[in-house]
Tab-separated table of C-alpha atoms in Angstrom:
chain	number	residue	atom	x	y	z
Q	1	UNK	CA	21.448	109.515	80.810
Q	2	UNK	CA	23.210	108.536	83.805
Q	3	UNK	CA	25.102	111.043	86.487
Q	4	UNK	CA	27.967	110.397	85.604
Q	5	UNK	CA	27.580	110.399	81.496
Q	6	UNK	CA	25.675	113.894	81.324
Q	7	UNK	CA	27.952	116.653	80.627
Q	8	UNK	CA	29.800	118.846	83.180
Q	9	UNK	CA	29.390	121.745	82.308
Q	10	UNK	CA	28.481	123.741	79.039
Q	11	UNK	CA	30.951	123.608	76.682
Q	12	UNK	CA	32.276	126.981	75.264
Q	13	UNK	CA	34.904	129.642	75.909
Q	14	UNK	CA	33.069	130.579	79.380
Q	15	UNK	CA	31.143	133.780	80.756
Q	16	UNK	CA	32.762	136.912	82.150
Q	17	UNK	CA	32.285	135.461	84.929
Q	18	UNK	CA	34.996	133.362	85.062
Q	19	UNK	CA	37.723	134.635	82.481
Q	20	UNK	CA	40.902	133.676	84.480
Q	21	UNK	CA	42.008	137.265	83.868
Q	22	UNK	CA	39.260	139.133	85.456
Q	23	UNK	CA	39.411	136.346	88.603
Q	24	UNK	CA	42.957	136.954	89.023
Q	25	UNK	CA	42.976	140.545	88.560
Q	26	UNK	CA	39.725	140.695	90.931
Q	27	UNK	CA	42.005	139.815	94.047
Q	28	UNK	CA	43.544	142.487	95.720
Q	29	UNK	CA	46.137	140.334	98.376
Q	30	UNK	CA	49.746	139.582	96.069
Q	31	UNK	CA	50.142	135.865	97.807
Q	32	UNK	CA	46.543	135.123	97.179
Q	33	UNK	CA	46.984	135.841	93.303
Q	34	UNK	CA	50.449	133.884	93.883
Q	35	UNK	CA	48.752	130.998	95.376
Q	36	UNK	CA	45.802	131.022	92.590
Q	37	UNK	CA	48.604	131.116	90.256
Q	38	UNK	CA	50.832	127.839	91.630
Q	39	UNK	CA	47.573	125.726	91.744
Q	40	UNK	CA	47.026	126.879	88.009
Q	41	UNK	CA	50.508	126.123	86.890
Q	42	UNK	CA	50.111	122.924	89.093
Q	43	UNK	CA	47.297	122.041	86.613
Q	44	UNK	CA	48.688	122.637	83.638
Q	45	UNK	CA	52.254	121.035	84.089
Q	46	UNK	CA	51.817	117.801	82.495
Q	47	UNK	CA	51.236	120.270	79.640
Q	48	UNK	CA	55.115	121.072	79.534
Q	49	UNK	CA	56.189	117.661	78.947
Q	50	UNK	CA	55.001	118.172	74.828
Q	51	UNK	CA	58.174	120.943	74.247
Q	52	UNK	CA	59.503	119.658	71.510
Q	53	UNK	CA	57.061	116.640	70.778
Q	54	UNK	CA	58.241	116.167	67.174
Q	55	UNK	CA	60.240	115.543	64.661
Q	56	UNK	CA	62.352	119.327	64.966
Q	57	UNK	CA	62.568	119.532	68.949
Q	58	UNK	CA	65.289	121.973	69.914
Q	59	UNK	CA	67.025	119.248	71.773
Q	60	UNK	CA	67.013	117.737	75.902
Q	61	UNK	CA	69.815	120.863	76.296
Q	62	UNK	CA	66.770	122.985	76.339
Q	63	UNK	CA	63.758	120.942	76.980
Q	64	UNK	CA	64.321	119.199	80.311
Q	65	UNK	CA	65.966	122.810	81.683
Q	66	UNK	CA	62.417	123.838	80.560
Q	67	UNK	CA	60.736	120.858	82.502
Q	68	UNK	CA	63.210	120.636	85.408
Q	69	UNK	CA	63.019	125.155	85.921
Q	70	UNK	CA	59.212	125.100	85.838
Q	71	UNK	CA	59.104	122.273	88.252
Q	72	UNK	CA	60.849	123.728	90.685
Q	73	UNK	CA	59.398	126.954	90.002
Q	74	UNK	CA	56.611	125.689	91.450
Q	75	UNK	CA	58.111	123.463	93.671
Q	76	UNK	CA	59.158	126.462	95.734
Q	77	UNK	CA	56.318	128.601	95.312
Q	78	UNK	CA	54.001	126.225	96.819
Q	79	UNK	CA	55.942	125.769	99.591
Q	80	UNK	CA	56.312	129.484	100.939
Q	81	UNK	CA	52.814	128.982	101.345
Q	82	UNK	CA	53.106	126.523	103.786
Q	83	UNK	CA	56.547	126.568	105.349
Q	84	UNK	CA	58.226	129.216	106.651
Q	85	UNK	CA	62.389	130.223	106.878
Q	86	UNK	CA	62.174	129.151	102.712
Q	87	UNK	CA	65.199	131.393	101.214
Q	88	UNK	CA	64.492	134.779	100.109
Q	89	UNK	CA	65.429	134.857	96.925
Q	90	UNK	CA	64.840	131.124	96.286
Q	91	UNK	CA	61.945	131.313	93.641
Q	92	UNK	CA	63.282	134.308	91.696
Q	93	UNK	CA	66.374	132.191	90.774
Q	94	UNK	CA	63.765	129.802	89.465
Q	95	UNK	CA	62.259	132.178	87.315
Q	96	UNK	CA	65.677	133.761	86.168
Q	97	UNK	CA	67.507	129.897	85.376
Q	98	UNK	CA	64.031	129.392	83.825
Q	99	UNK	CA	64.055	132.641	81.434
Q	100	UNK	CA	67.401	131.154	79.957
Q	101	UNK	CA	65.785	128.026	78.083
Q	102	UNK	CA	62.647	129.782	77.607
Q	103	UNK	CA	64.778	132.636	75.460
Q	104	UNK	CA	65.914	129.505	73.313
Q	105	UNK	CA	62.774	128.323	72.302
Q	106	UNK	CA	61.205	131.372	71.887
Q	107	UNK	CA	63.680	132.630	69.400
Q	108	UNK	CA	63.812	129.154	67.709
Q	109	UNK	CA	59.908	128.172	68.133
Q	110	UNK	CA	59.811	125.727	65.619
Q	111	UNK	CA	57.068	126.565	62.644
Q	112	UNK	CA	56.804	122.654	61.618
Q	113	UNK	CA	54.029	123.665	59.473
Q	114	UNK	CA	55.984	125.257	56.923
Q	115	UNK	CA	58.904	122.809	57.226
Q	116	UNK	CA	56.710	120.065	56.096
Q	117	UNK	CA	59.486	117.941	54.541
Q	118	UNK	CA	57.443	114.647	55.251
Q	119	UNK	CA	54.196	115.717	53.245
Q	120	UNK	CA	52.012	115.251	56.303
Q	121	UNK	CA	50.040	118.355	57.004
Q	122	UNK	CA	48.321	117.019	59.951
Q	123	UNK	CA	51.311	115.071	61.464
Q	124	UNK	CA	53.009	118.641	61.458
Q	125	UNK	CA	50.216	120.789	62.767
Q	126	UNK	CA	50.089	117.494	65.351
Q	127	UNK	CA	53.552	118.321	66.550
Q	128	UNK	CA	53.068	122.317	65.899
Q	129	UNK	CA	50.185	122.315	68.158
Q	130	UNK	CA	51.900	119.814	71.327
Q	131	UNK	CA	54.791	122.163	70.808
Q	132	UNK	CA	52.314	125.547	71.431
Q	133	UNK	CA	50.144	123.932	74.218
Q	134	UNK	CA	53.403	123.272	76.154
Q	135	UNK	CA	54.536	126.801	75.950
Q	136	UNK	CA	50.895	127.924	76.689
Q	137	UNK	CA	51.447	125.405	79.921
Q	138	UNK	CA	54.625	127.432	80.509
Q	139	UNK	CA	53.279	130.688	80.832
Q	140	UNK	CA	51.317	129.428	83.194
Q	141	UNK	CA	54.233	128.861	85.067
Q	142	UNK	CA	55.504	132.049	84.662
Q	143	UNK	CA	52.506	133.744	85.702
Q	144	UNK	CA	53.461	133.219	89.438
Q	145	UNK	CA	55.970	135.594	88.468
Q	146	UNK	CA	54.114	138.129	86.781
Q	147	UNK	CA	50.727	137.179	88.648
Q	148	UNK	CA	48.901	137.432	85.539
Q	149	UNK	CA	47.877	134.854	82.242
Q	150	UNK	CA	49.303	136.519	79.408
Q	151	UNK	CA	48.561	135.151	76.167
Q	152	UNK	CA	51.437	133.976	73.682
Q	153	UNK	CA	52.315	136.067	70.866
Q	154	UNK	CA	51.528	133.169	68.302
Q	155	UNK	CA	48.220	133.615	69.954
Q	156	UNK	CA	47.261	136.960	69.183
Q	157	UNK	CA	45.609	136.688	66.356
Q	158	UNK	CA	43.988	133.463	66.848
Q	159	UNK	CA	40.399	133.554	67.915
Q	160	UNK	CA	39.763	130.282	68.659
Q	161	UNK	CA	42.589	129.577	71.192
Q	162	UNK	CA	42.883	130.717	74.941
Q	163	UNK	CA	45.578	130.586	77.500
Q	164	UNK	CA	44.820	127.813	78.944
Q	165	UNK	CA	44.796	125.303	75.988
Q	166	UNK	CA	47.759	123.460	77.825
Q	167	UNK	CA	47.139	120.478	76.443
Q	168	UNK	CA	47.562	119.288	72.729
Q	169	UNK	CA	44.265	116.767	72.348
Q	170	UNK	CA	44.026	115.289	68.711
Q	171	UNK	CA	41.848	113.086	67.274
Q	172	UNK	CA	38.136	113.053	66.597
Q	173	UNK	CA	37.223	113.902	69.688
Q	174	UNK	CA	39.895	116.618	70.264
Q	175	UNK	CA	38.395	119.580	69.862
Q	176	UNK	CA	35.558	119.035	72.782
Q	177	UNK	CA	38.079	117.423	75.020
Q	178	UNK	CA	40.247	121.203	74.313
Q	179	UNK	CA	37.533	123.158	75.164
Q	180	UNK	CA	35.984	120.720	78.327
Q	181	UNK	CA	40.130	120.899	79.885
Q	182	UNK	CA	39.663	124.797	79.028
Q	183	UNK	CA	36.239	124.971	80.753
Q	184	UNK	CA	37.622	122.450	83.940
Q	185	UNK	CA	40.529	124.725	84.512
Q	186	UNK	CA	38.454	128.163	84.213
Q	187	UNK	CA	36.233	126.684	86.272
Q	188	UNK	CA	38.978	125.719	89.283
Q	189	UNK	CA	40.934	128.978	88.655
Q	190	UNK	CA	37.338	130.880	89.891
Q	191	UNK	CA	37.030	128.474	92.548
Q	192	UNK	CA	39.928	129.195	94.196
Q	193	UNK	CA	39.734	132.830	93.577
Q	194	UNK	CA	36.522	132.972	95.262
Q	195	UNK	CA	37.554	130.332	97.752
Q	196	UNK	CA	40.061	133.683	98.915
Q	197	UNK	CA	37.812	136.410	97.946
Q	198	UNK	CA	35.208	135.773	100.497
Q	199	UNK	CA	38.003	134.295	103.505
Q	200	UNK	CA	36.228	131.179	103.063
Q	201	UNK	CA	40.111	129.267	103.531
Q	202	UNK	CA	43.249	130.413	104.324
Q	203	UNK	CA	46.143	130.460	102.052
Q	204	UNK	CA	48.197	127.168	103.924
Q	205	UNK	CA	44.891	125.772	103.679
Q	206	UNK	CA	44.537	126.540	99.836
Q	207	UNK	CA	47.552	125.259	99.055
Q	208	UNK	CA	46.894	121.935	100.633
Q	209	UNK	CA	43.195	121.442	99.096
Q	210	UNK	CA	42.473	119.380	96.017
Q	211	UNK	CA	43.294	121.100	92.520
Q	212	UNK	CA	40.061	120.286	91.435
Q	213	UNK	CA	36.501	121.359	93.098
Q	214	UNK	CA	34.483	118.812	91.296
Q	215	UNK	CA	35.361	114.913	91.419
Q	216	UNK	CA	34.035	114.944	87.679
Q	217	UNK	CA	36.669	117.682	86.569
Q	218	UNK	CA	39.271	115.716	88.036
Q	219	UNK	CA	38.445	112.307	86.816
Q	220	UNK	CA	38.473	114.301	83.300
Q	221	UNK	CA	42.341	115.578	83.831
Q	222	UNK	CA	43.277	111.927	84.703
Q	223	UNK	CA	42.330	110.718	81.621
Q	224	UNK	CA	43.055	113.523	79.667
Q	225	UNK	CA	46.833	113.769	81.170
Q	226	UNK	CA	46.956	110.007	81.549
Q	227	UNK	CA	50.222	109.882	79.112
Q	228	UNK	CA	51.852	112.905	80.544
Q	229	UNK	CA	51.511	111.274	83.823
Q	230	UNK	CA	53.700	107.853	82.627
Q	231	UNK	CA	56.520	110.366	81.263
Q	232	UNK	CA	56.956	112.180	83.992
Q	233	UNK	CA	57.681	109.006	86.243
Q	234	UNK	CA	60.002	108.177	83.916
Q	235	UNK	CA	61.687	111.862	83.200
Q	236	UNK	CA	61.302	113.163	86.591
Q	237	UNK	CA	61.541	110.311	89.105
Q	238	UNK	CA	59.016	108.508	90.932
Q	239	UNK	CA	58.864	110.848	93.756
Q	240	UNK	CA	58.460	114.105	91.901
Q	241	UNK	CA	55.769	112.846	89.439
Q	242	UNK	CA	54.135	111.177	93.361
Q	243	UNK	CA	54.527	114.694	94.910
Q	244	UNK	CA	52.885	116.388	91.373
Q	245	UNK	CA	49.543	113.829	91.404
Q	246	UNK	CA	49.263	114.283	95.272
Q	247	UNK	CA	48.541	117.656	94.391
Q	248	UNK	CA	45.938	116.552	92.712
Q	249	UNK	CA	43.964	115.178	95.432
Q	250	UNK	CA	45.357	117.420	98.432
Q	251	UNK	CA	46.627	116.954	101.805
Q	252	UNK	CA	49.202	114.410	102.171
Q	253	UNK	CA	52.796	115.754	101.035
Q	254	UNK	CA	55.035	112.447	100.074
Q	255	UNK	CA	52.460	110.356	102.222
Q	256	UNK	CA	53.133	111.889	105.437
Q	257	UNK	CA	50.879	115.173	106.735
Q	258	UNK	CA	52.487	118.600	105.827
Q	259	UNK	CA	54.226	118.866	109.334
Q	260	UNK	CA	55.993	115.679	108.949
Q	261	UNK	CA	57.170	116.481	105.607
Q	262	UNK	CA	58.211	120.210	106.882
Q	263	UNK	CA	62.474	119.967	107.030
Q	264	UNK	CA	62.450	117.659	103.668
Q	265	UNK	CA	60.390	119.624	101.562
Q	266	UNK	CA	62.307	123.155	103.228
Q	267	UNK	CA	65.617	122.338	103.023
Q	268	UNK	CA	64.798	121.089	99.300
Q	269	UNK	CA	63.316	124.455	98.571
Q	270	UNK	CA	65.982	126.257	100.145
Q	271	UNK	CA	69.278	124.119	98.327
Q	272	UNK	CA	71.397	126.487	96.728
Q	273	UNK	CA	71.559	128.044	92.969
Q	274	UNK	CA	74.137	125.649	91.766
Q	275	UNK	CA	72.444	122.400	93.105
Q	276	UNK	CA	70.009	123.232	89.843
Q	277	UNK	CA	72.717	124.660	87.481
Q	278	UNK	CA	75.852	122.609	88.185
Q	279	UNK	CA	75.019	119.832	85.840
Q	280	UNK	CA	73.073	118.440	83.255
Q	281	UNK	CA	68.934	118.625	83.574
Q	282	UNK	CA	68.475	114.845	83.589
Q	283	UNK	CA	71.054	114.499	86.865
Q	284	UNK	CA	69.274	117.529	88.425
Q	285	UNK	CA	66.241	116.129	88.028
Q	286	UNK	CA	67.664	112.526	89.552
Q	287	UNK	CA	69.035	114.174	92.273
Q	288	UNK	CA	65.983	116.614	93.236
Q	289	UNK	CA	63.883	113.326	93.042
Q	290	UNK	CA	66.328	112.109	95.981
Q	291	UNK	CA	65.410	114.673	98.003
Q	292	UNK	CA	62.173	113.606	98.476
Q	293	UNK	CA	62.682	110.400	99.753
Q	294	UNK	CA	66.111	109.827	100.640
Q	295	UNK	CA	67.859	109.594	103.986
Q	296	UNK	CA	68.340	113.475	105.250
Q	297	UNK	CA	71.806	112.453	107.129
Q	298	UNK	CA	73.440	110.705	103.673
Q	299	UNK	CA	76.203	112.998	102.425
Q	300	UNK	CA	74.599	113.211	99.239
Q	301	UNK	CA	71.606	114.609	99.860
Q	302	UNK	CA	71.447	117.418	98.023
Q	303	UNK	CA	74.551	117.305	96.297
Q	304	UNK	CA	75.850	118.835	93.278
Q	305	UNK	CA	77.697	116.025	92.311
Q	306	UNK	CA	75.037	113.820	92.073
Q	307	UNK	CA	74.358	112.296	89.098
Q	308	UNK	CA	71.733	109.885	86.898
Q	309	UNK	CA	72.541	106.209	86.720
Q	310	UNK	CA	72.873	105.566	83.404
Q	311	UNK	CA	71.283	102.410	83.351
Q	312	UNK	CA	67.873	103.684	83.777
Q	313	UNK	CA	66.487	105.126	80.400
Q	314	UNK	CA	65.806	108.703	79.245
């Protein structure tokens, strides 16, 4: 068996030693759980692209507020860490215009299972499941907030699932590749909390490392998330879904080192409350995507006005 075919790690729900929940909870500084927190919700985003993956979704009204919220959620949170003069009060109107779509689904969290008007039971636990791994993916988001991983309430009683199933992986082999992205993020959320623990790199630093510690756990979320990855270019703009994978490997921030990139990506993380609220999700979304490449002088940067062509598809 080659290096590269053996198995990276042991497959299972994981040791004490690295329950996300005791890792979190075993750091005592706020922005260090904050910052373990954005690089976990960094991870699991391409989860959040399956709400409403299905036959019953609750609509784009909700979804893409769901998609564009947590996005920038974590949009701003990451860049505290590294820039300062970002707006106080900037990320907890993420969280609050967030809470509003989340509310909707919640309350109208479709059971597809029992609406099986098709006569497919595993097409509907197919689109039940995407539909529970994005929300899982959401609280993951939302854990910046609340700087801990709370498990769902659909959850409770269900043994064999964890918070950070993010990802909805059929097929034959689905239920190793669910438990290997479970083990890969466990794995990365102790890293970094260790990384902190022992002053070993500084939160700027942190924020600007690699998601992943091992090149193996990171080729496995590239093909896992390969999908998610060719949506989000298309639903978020080129530049967003650039900025998300650069995360991935660290560093660079929209090809440019952090300091070049300093007054784009803070005066996108400081634009006001109604430059996300003003309009629909899909011209939000076009018109944050702007801000990361387009000229800082044009009159409609970071305008509320802005809107989607619509010659370029959903």
């Amino acid at each position: 068996m080659s290096e590269f075919t053996k198995p990276i790690f042991r497959v299972g729900v994981g040791s004490s030693e690295t329950s996300p929940r005791i890792k979190l909870a075993s750091l005592s500084d706020l922005r260090a759980k904050r910052l373990v927190t954005v690089r976990a919700a960094l991870r699991a985003y391409p989860g959040v692209g399956d709400i409403g993956n299905g036959a019953w979704g609750l609509g784009s009204d909700t979804e893409l507020h769901i998609r564009l919220h947590s996005l920038r959620a974590i949009f701003v949170s990451w860049a505290e860490f590294l820039y300062d003069g970002i707006r106080q009060g900037a990320r907890e109107e993420a969280f609050d215009d967030l809470a509003i779509p989340l509310a909707r689904l919640d309350e109208g969290l479709p059971d597809f299972y029992s609406r099986n008007i098709m006569g497919s039971d595993y097409a509907c636990n197919s689109w039940q499941e995407a539909t529970h791994a994005a929300r899982r993916a959401v609280a993951l988001v939302e854990a910046i907030r609340t700087l801990e991983f709370r498990t769902q309430p659909f959850d409770e009683d269900t043994a064999y699932r964890d918070v950070l199933d993010t990802l909805s992986l059929q097929g034959p082999a689905g239920y190793d590749n669910t438990l290997r992205w479970r083990a890969a993020q466990r794995s990365a959320i102790a890293t970094d909390c260790d990384l902190l623990a022992s002053q070993s790199m500084t939160l700027p630093d942190l924020a600007l490392a690699p998601l992943w510690p091992d090149f193996r756990l990171a080729a496995l979320e590239t093909n896992l998330t390969l999908n998610e990855t060719a949506r989000d270019i298309r639903q978020l703009g080129s530049r967003l879904a650039t900025w998300l994978r650069e995360r991935k490997d660290g560093c660079l921030v929209l090809g440019t080192g952090p300091e070049e990139a300093a007054e784009r990506l803070s005066r996108t993380a400081n634009l006001p409350r109604y430059f996300w609220t003003a309009r629909e999700p899909k011209h939000t979304l076009y018109a944050f995507d702007y801000c990361l490449h387009g000229a800082l002088d044009n009159p409609h940067w970071g305008s509320e006005t802005s809107n989607r062509p619509s010659y370029l598809p959903d």
